[in-house]
Amino acid sequence: MTNVEPAGITRQRYPVRARVLTVVRTEDLSPDMRRIVLGGDQLEDTLPRTRMGVADHIKLVVPDETTGEVTLPEVGERGIVRPEGVELAIRDYTIRTFDPIARELTLDFVLHDHGPAGRWALRAAPGDAIGVMGPRGTSTYPSGYDRYVVGADETGLPAIERWIEEAPYDAALDVFVLVEDATRERATVDRAGLRLHWLHRSAGSDLAAALIAALPEDDGHTFVWAAGEATGMRPLQTHVREKGFDRRSFDIRGYWKLGEAGHEEGHGPGER
Ligand SMILES: Cc1cc2nc3c(=O)[nH]c(=O)nc-3n(C[C@H](O)[C@H](O)[C@H](O)COP(=O)(O)OP(=O)(O)OC[C@H]3O[C@@H](n4cnc5c(N)ncnc54)[C@H](O)[C@@H]3O)c2cc1C
């Protein structure tokens, strides 16, 4: 076991850029997830991508569902200025990969018809336009821990795949992914130290409970990251606080909230 001083997340901010991109191609990853690759003249080759910035995300501005028009908000000194009288659907999506040579941005969408972003992904076809803003910042997770315990539902699966690819190779990596059932599991890269656990909603599995069971008492050597439905994440947030985990050693997020459109919860500086 290495004796490291607990390290925290470092945050870097960028000026926000807004662009209209188009769908280059789509690929179904499972019955309820679709990979959508975006490109176009407005996509710069310098989109930031940092190792261990696994949860970096952009904001999608979904086209008007009736007219198909994309209205980009203005970016002022204090961030995004929403135009008056226009209800814009602006939603966070994780940067799964960015290829600066092909200038292609890859996002993985949960397919559902409850909200505009999910519906857009259900219908997306090559040539379709969408607004993309940011990323506004990078949160780089610390590399010095002996063990990483990370978990998510489908909305955090793009970040989970980046954890598997990017977490330090000499660390143990325990990964928990909540999906509907075994037909939704998919292959990931294999790597040293990886223990991958698929949890099935249809069998009553609970993401927060599985993560709590996997956590030690805070030993200063374990980093915890999790994302999923906001209410479902709460017991885990309470657990790490009650167990006195060092604030620098965890990051637990509600990525969406059942019954709430455009859910946004507290993000640290540099993240939004
Ligand atoms: C930092 C961050 C990164 C994210 N990265 C991704 C990503 O890479 N891929 C991804 O798919 N999502 C991702 N999400 C989650 C995504 O932003 C939300 O699911 C968002 O609410 C989808 O917008 P919508 O317009 O489809 O639905 P909304 O209009 O926001 O919500 C309408 C209704 O849909 C329901 N709903 C929302 N999301 C889901 C869902 N996933 N499954 C079932 N019902 C839902 C809500 O409960 C609500 O009742 C991320 C969120 C955050 C904060």
CSV table of C-alpha atoms and ligand atoms in Angstrom, one decimal:
chain,number,residue,atom,x,y,z
A,1,MET,CA,0.0,0.0,0.0
A,2,THR,CA,1.5,3.4,-1.0
A,3,ASN,CA,1.5,6.1,1.6
A,4,VAL,CA,0.0,9.1,-0.3
A,5,GLU,CA,-1.2,12.3,1.0
A,6,PRO,CA,-4.9,12.4,0.0
A,7,ALA,CA,-5.2,14.3,-3.2
A,8,GLY,CA,-8.3,16.0,-4.6
A,9,ILE,CA,-9.8,16.8,-7.9
A,10,THR,CA,-8.1,19.6,-9.8
A,11,ARG,CA,-10.3,21.9,-11.9
A,12,GLN,CA,-9.5,23.9,-14.9
A,13,ARG,CA,-11.8,26.4,-16.7
A,14,TYR,CA,-12.0,27.2,-20.3
A,15,PRO,CA,-13.8,29.9,-22.2
A,16,VAL,CA,-17.1,28.5,-23.4
A,17,ARG,CA,-17.5,28.0,-27.1
A,18,ALA,CA,-20.8,27.4,-28.9
A,19,ARG,CA,-21.2,25.6,-32.2
A,20,VAL,CA,-23.6,23.8,-34.4
A,21,LEU,CA,-22.4,20.3,-35.2
A,22,THR,CA,-23.9,17.6,-37.4
A,23,VAL,CA,-24.3,13.9,-37.0
A,24,VAL,CA,-21.5,12.0,-38.8
A,25,ARG,CA,-22.7,8.5,-38.0
A,26,THR,CA,-24.5,6.5,-35.3
A,27,GLU,CA,-24.0,3.1,-33.8
A,28,ASP,CA,-26.3,1.1,-31.5
A,29,LEU,CA,-24.3,-0.1,-28.5
A,30,SER,CA,-27.2,-1.9,-26.8
A,31,PRO,CA,-31.0,-1.8,-27.1
A,32,ASP,CA,-31.1,1.4,-25.0
A,33,MET,CA,-27.8,3.1,-25.8
A,34,ARG,CA,-26.6,4.8,-29.0
A,35,ARG,CA,-23.2,6.2,-29.9
A,36,ILE,CA,-23.5,9.4,-31.9
A,37,VAL,CA,-20.4,10.9,-33.6
A,38,LEU,CA,-20.6,14.6,-34.3
A,39,GLY,CA,-18.4,16.7,-36.6
A,40,GLY,CA,-18.5,19.7,-38.8
A,41,ASP,CA,-16.6,22.8,-39.8
A,42,GLN,CA,-17.3,24.5,-36.4
A,43,LEU,CA,-15.6,21.8,-34.4
A,44,GLU,CA,-12.1,22.9,-33.5
A,45,ASP,CA,-9.2,20.4,-33.3
A,46,THR,CA,-8.3,21.8,-29.8
A,47,LEU,CA,-11.3,20.6,-27.8
A,48,PRO,CA,-9.7,19.9,-24.4
A,49,ARG,CA,-9.3,16.2,-23.4
A,50,THR,CA,-7.3,15.4,-20.3
A,51,ARG,CA,-6.4,12.0,-18.9
A,52,MET,CA,-8.5,11.3,-15.8
A,53,GLY,CA,-10.9,14.0,-16.8
A,54,VAL,CA,-13.3,11.1,-17.2
A,55,ALA,CA,-16.5,13.0,-16.4
A,56,ASP,CA,-15.8,16.0,-18.7
A,57,HIS,CA,-19.0,17.0,-20.5
A,58,ILE,CA,-20.4,19.4,-23.0
A,59,LYS,CA,-23.9,21.0,-23.0
A,60,LEU,CA,-26.1,20.0,-25.9
A,61,VAL,CA,-28.6,22.5,-27.2
A,62,VAL,CA,-31.3,20.3,-28.6
A,63,PRO,CA,-33.1,21.5,-31.7
A,64,ASP,CA,-36.7,22.7,-31.5
A,65,GLU,CA,-38.7,19.6,-31.7
A,66,THR,CA,-41.2,21.1,-34.1
A,67,THR,CA,-39.1,23.2,-36.5
A,68,GLY,CA,-35.7,21.3,-36.1
A,69,GLU,CA,-34.0,24.7,-35.7
A,70,VAL,CA,-31.0,25.1,-33.4
A,71,THR,CA,-30.9,28.3,-31.4
A,72,LEU,CA,-27.6,28.8,-29.7
A,73,PRO,CA,-27.6,30.9,-26.5
A,74,GLU,CA,-25.1,33.7,-26.3
A,75,VAL,CA,-22.0,33.2,-24.2
A,76,GLY,CA,-21.5,36.2,-22.0
A,77,GLU,CA,-18.7,37.0,-19.5
A,78,ARG,CA,-20.7,35.2,-16.9
A,79,GLY,CA,-21.6,32.2,-18.9
A,80,ILE,CA,-24.5,31.1,-21.0
A,81,VAL,CA,-27.2,33.7,-21.6
A,82,ARG,CA,-30.5,32.0,-22.4
A,83,PRO,CA,-32.5,34.0,-25.0
A,84,GLU,CA,-35.7,35.5,-23.7
A,85,GLY,CA,-39.0,33.9,-24.7
A,86,VAL,CA,-37.4,30.8,-26.1
A,87,GLU,CA,-37.4,27.6,-24.0
A,88,LEU,CA,-34.1,25.9,-24.8
A,89,ALA,CA,-33.4,22.3,-23.9
A,90,ILE,CA,-29.8,22.3,-22.7
A,91,ARG,CA,-28.5,19.0,-21.4
A,92,ASP,CA,-25.2,17.6,-20.2
A,93,TYR,CA,-23.5,14.8,-22.1
A,94,THR,CA,-20.1,13.2,-21.4
A,95,ILE,CA,-17.3,13.5,-23.9
A,96,ARG,CA,-16.7,9.8,-24.6
A,97,THR,CA,-13.9,10.5,-27.0
A,98,PHE,CA,-12.6,13.3,-29.1
A,99,ASP,CA,-10.5,12.7,-32.2
A,100,PRO,CA,-8.6,15.9,-33.1
A,101,ILE,CA,-7.4,14.6,-36.4
A,102,ALA,CA,-10.8,13.5,-37.8
A,103,ARG,CA,-12.3,16.3,-35.7
A,104,GLU,CA,-15.0,14.0,-34.4
A,105,LEU,CA,-16.7,14.2,-31.0
A,106,THR,CA,-18.3,11.0,-29.7
A,107,LEU,CA,-21.2,10.9,-27.3
A,108,ASP,CA,-23.1,7.9,-26.0
A,109,PHE,CA,-26.8,8.5,-25.4
A,110,VAL,CA,-29.4,6.7,-23.3
A,111,LEU,CA,-32.4,6.2,-25.6
A,112,HIS,CA,-35.6,7.2,-24.0
A,113,ASP,CA,-38.6,9.2,-25.1
A,114,HIS,CA,-39.3,11.1,-21.8
A,115,GLY,CA,-37.2,14.2,-22.7
A,116,PRO,CA,-36.0,16.2,-25.8
A,117,ALA,CA,-32.4,15.0,-25.7
A,118,GLY,CA,-33.4,11.3,-25.4
A,119,ARG,CA,-35.9,11.8,-28.2
A,120,TRP,CA,-33.3,13.5,-30.4
A,121,ALA,CA,-31.0,10.6,-29.9
A,122,LEU,CA,-33.7,8.1,-30.8
A,123,ARG,CA,-34.2,9.8,-34.2
A,124,ALA,CA,-30.7,11.0,-34.9
A,125,ALA,CA,-29.5,10.4,-38.5
A,126,PRO,CA,-26.4,11.5,-40.4
A,127,GLY,CA,-26.6,15.2,-41.3
A,128,ASP,CA,-28.9,16.2,-38.3
A,129,ALA,CA,-27.8,19.4,-36.6
A,130,ILE,CA,-27.4,20.0,-32.8
A,131,GLY,CA,-25.9,22.7,-30.7
A,132,VAL,CA,-22.8,21.9,-28.6
A,133,MET,CA,-21.4,24.3,-25.9
A,134,GLY,CA,-18.3,23.9,-23.9
A,135,PRO,CA,-16.8,22.0,-22.2
A,136,ARG,CA,-16.6,24.8,-19.6
A,137,GLY,CA,-13.9,23.0,-17.7
A,138,THR,CA,-12.1,19.8,-16.8
A,139,SER,CA,-12.2,18.1,-13.5
A,140,THR,CA,-9.1,15.9,-13.3
A,141,TYR,CA,-9.4,13.0,-10.8
A,142,PRO,CA,-6.4,12.2,-8.6
A,143,SER,CA,-4.0,9.4,-9.7
A,144,GLY,CA,-2.3,8.5,-6.4
A,145,TYR,CA,-4.9,6.2,-4.8
A,146,ASP,CA,-4.4,2.5,-4.3
A,147,ARG,CA,-8.1,1.7,-5.1
A,148,TYR,CA,-10.8,3.3,-7.1
A,149,VAL,CA,-14.5,2.3,-6.5
A,150,VAL,CA,-16.6,3.7,-9.3
A,151,GLY,CA,-20.2,3.1,-10.3
A,152,ALA,CA,-23.0,4.4,-12.5
A,153,ASP,CA,-26.1,3.7,-14.4
A,154,GLU,CA,-26.2,4.0,-18.2
A,155,THR,CA,-25.9,7.8,-18.1
A,156,GLY,CA,-22.5,7.4,-16.4
A,157,LEU,CA,-21.4,4.5,-18.5
A,158,PRO,CA,-19.4,6.7,-20.9
A,159,ALA,CA,-17.4,8.0,-17.9
A,160,ILE,CA,-17.1,4.5,-16.5
A,161,GLU,CA,-15.5,3.4,-19.8
A,162,ARG,CA,-13.1,6.2,-19.5
A,163,TRP,CA,-12.3,5.2,-15.9
A,164,ILE,CA,-11.5,1.7,-17.1
A,165,GLU,CA,-9.2,3.1,-19.9
A,166,GLU,CA,-7.6,5.9,-17.9
A,167,ALA,CA,-7.4,5.0,-14.1
A,168,PRO,CA,-3.8,4.3,-13.0
A,169,TYR,CA,-2.7,0.8,-14.0
A,170,ASP,CA,-1.1,0.0,-10.7
A,171,ALA,CA,-4.4,0.6,-8.8
A,172,ALA,CA,-7.3,-1.7,-8.1
A,173,LEU,CA,-10.4,-0.7,-9.9
A,174,ASP,CA,-13.8,-1.9,-8.7
A,175,VAL,CA,-16.6,-1.0,-11.2
A,176,PHE,CA,-20.3,-1.3,-10.7
A,177,VAL,CA,-22.7,-0.6,-13.6
A,178,LEU,CA,-26.5,-0.7,-13.3
A,179,VAL,CA,-28.3,-1.7,-16.4
A,180,GLU,CA,-31.8,-3.1,-17.1
A,181,ASP,CA,-30.7,-6.8,-17.6
A,182,ALA,CA,-28.0,-9.0,-19.0
A,183,THR,CA,-28.9,-8.1,-22.6
A,184,ARG,CA,-27.7,-4.5,-21.8
A,185,GLU,CA,-24.2,-5.5,-20.7
A,186,ARG,CA,-21.4,-4.8,-23.2
A,187,ALA,CA,-17.8,-5.5,-23.6
A,188,THR,CA,-15.3,-3.2,-22.1
A,189,VAL,CA,-11.5,-3.3,-22.4
A,190,ASP,CA,-9.8,-5.6,-19.9
A,191,ARG,CA,-7.0,-4.3,-17.7
A,192,ALA,CA,-5.0,-5.1,-14.7
A,193,GLY,CA,-6.7,-4.7,-11.3
A,194,LEU,CA,-10.2,-4.5,-12.8
A,195,ARG,CA,-13.2,-6.1,-11.1
A,196,LEU,CA,-16.3,-5.4,-13.2
A,197,HIS,CA,-19.8,-6.0,-11.7
A,198,TRP,CA,-22.9,-5.6,-13.8
A,199,LEU,CA,-26.0,-5.0,-11.7
A,200,HIS,CA,-29.5,-5.6,-13.1
A,201,ARG,CA,-32.4,-3.3,-12.3
A,202,SER,CA,-34.8,-6.1,-13.4
A,203,ALA,CA,-33.5,-8.2,-10.5
A,204,GLY,CA,-33.9,-5.4,-8.0
A,205,SER,CA,-30.2,-4.4,-7.8
A,206,ASP,CA,-29.5,-1.1,-6.3
A,207,LEU,CA,-26.4,0.9,-7.3
A,208,ALA,CA,-25.9,2.9,-4.1
A,209,ALA,CA,-26.3,-0.3,-2.0
A,210,ALA,CA,-23.7,-2.2,-4.0
A,211,LEU,CA,-21.2,0.7,-3.8
A,212,ILE,CA,-21.7,1.1,-0.1
A,213,ALA,CA,-21.1,-2.7,0.4
A,214,ALA,CA,-17.9,-2.4,-1.5
A,215,LEU,CA,-16.5,0.5,0.4
A,216,PRO,CA,-14.0,0.2,3.3
A,217,GLU,CA,-14.0,2.4,6.3
A,218,ASP,CA,-12.3,5.5,5.0
A,219,ASP,CA,-8.7,4.4,4.9
A,220,GLY,CA,-7.3,7.3,2.9
A,221,HIS,CA,-6.4,5.0,0.0
A,222,THR,CA,-9.7,4.6,-1.8
A,223,PHE,CA,-11.3,7.1,-4.2
A,224,VAL,CA,-15.0,6.9,-4.9
A,225,TRP,CA,-16.8,8.2,-8.0
A,226,ALA,CA,-20.5,7.6,-8.8
A,227,ALA,CA,-23.2,9.0,-11.0
A,228,GLY,CA,-26.8,8.0,-11.6
A,229,GLU,CA,-30.4,8.9,-10.8
A,230,ALA,CA,-30.2,11.7,-8.2
A,231,THR,CA,-32.5,10.3,-5.5
A,232,GLY,CA,-30.9,6.9,-5.9
A,233,MET,CA,-27.4,8.4,-5.3
A,234,ARG,CA,-28.4,10.0,-2.0
A,235,PRO,CA,-27.8,7.0,0.4
A,236,LEU,CA,-24.2,6.8,-1.0
A,237,GLN,CA,-23.7,10.6,-0.5
A,238,THR,CA,-24.9,10.2,3.1
A,239,HIS,CA,-22.8,7.1,3.7
A,240,VAL,CA,-19.5,8.7,2.7
A,241,ARG,CA,-20.3,11.8,4.8
A,242,GLU,CA,-21.3,9.8,7.8
A,243,LYS,CA,-18.3,7.6,7.6
A,244,GLY,CA,-16.1,10.6,7.5
A,245,PHE,CA,-14.6,10.1,4.1
A,246,ASP,CA,-12.1,12.8,3.2
A,247,ARG,CA,-13.9,15.3,1.0
A,248,ARG,CA,-11.1,15.1,-1.5
A,249,SER,CA,-11.6,11.3,-2.0
A,250,PHE,CA,-15.1,11.1,-3.5
A,251,ASP,CA,-17.3,12.7,-6.1
A,252,ILE,CA,-20.9,11.4,-6.3
A,253,ARG,CA,-23.4,13.0,-8.7
A,254,GLY,CA,-27.1,12.9,-9.6
A,255,TYR,CA,-26.9,12.8,-13.5
A,256,TRP,CA,-30.6,12.9,-13.9
A,257,LYS,CA,-33.7,13.0,-11.7
A,258,LEU,CA,-36.8,10.9,-12.2
A,259,GLY,CA,-39.7,13.2,-13.1
A,260,GLU,CA,-37.6,16.4,-13.4
A,261,ALA,CA,-36.7,17.9,-16.8
A,262,GLY,CA,-33.2,19.4,-17.2
A,263,HIS,CA,-32.1,18.4,-13.7
A,264,GLU,CA,-29.0,20.2,-12.6
A,265,GLU,CA,-27.3,19.7,-9.3
A,266,GLY,CA,-24.4,21.4,-7.6
A,267,HIS,CA,-21.3,21.3,-9.7
A,268,GLY,CA,-17.9,22.5,-8.5
A,269,PRO,CA,-16.2,25.6,-10.0
A,270,GLY,CA,-14.9,25.0,-13.5
A,271,GLU,CA,-17.3,22.2,-14.2
A,272,ARG,CA,-20.2,24.1,-15.8
B,1,LIG,C1,-22.2,15.7,-16.1
B,1,LIG,C2,-23.3,14.9,-16.8
B,1,LIG,C3,-22.9,14.1,-17.8
B,1,LIG,C4,-23.9,13.3,-18.4
B,1,LIG,N1,-23.6,12.4,-19.4
B,1,LIG,C5,-24.5,11.7,-20.1
B,1,LIG,C6,-24.2,10.8,-21.2
B,1,LIG,O1,-23.0,10.8,-21.6
B,1,LIG,N2,-25.2,10.1,-21.7
B,1,LIG,C7,-26.5,10.2,-21.3
B,1,LIG,O2,-27.3,9.5,-21.9
B,1,LIG,N3,-26.8,11.0,-20.3
B,1,LIG,C8,-25.9,11.8,-19.7
B,1,LIG,N4,-26.2,12.6,-18.6
B,1,LIG,C9,-27.6,12.6,-18.2
B,1,LIG,C10,-28.5,13.5,-19.1
B,1,LIG,O3,-28.0,14.8,-19.1
B,1,LIG,C11,-30.0,13.4,-18.5
B,1,LIG,O4,-30.5,12.1,-18.6
B,1,LIG,C12,-30.9,14.4,-19.2
B,1,LIG,O5,-32.0,14.6,-18.3
B,1,LIG,C13,-31.5,13.9,-20.5
B,1,LIG,O6,-32.2,15.0,-21.0
B,1,LIG,P1,-33.7,14.8,-21.7
B,1,LIG,O7,-34.0,16.0,-22.5
B,1,LIG,O8,-33.7,13.5,-22.5
B,1,LIG,O9,-34.7,14.6,-20.5
B,1,LIG,P2,-35.2,15.8,-19.5
B,1,LIG,O10,-36.0,16.7,-20.3
B,1,LIG,O11,-34.0,16.3,-18.7
B,1,LIG,O12,-36.1,14.9,-18.5
B,1,LIG,C14,-37.5,14.6,-18.9
B,1,LIG,C15,-37.9,13.3,-18.2
B,1,LIG,O13,-37.0,12.3,-18.7
B,1,LIG,C16,-36.6,11.6,-17.6
B,1,LIG,N5,-35.2,11.1,-17.9
B,1,LIG,C17,-34.1,11.9,-18.0
B,1,LIG,N6,-33.0,11.2,-18.2
B,1,LIG,C18,-33.4,9.9,-18.3
B,1,LIG,C19,-32.8,8.6,-18.4
B,1,LIG,N7,-31.4,8.6,-18.7
B,1,LIG,N8,-33.5,7.5,-18.4
B,1,LIG,C20,-34.8,7.6,-18.2
B,1,LIG,N9,-35.5,8.7,-18.0
B,1,LIG,C21,-34.8,9.9,-18.0
B,1,LIG,C22,-36.6,12.5,-16.4
B,1,LIG,O14,-36.9,11.8,-15.2
B,1,LIG,C23,-37.8,13.4,-16.7
B,1,LIG,O15,-38.9,12.9,-16.2
B,1,LIG,C24,-25.3,13.4,-18.0
B,1,LIG,C25,-25.6,14.3,-17.0
B,1,LIG,C26,-24.6,15.0,-16.3
B,1,LIG,C27,-25.0,16.0,-15.2
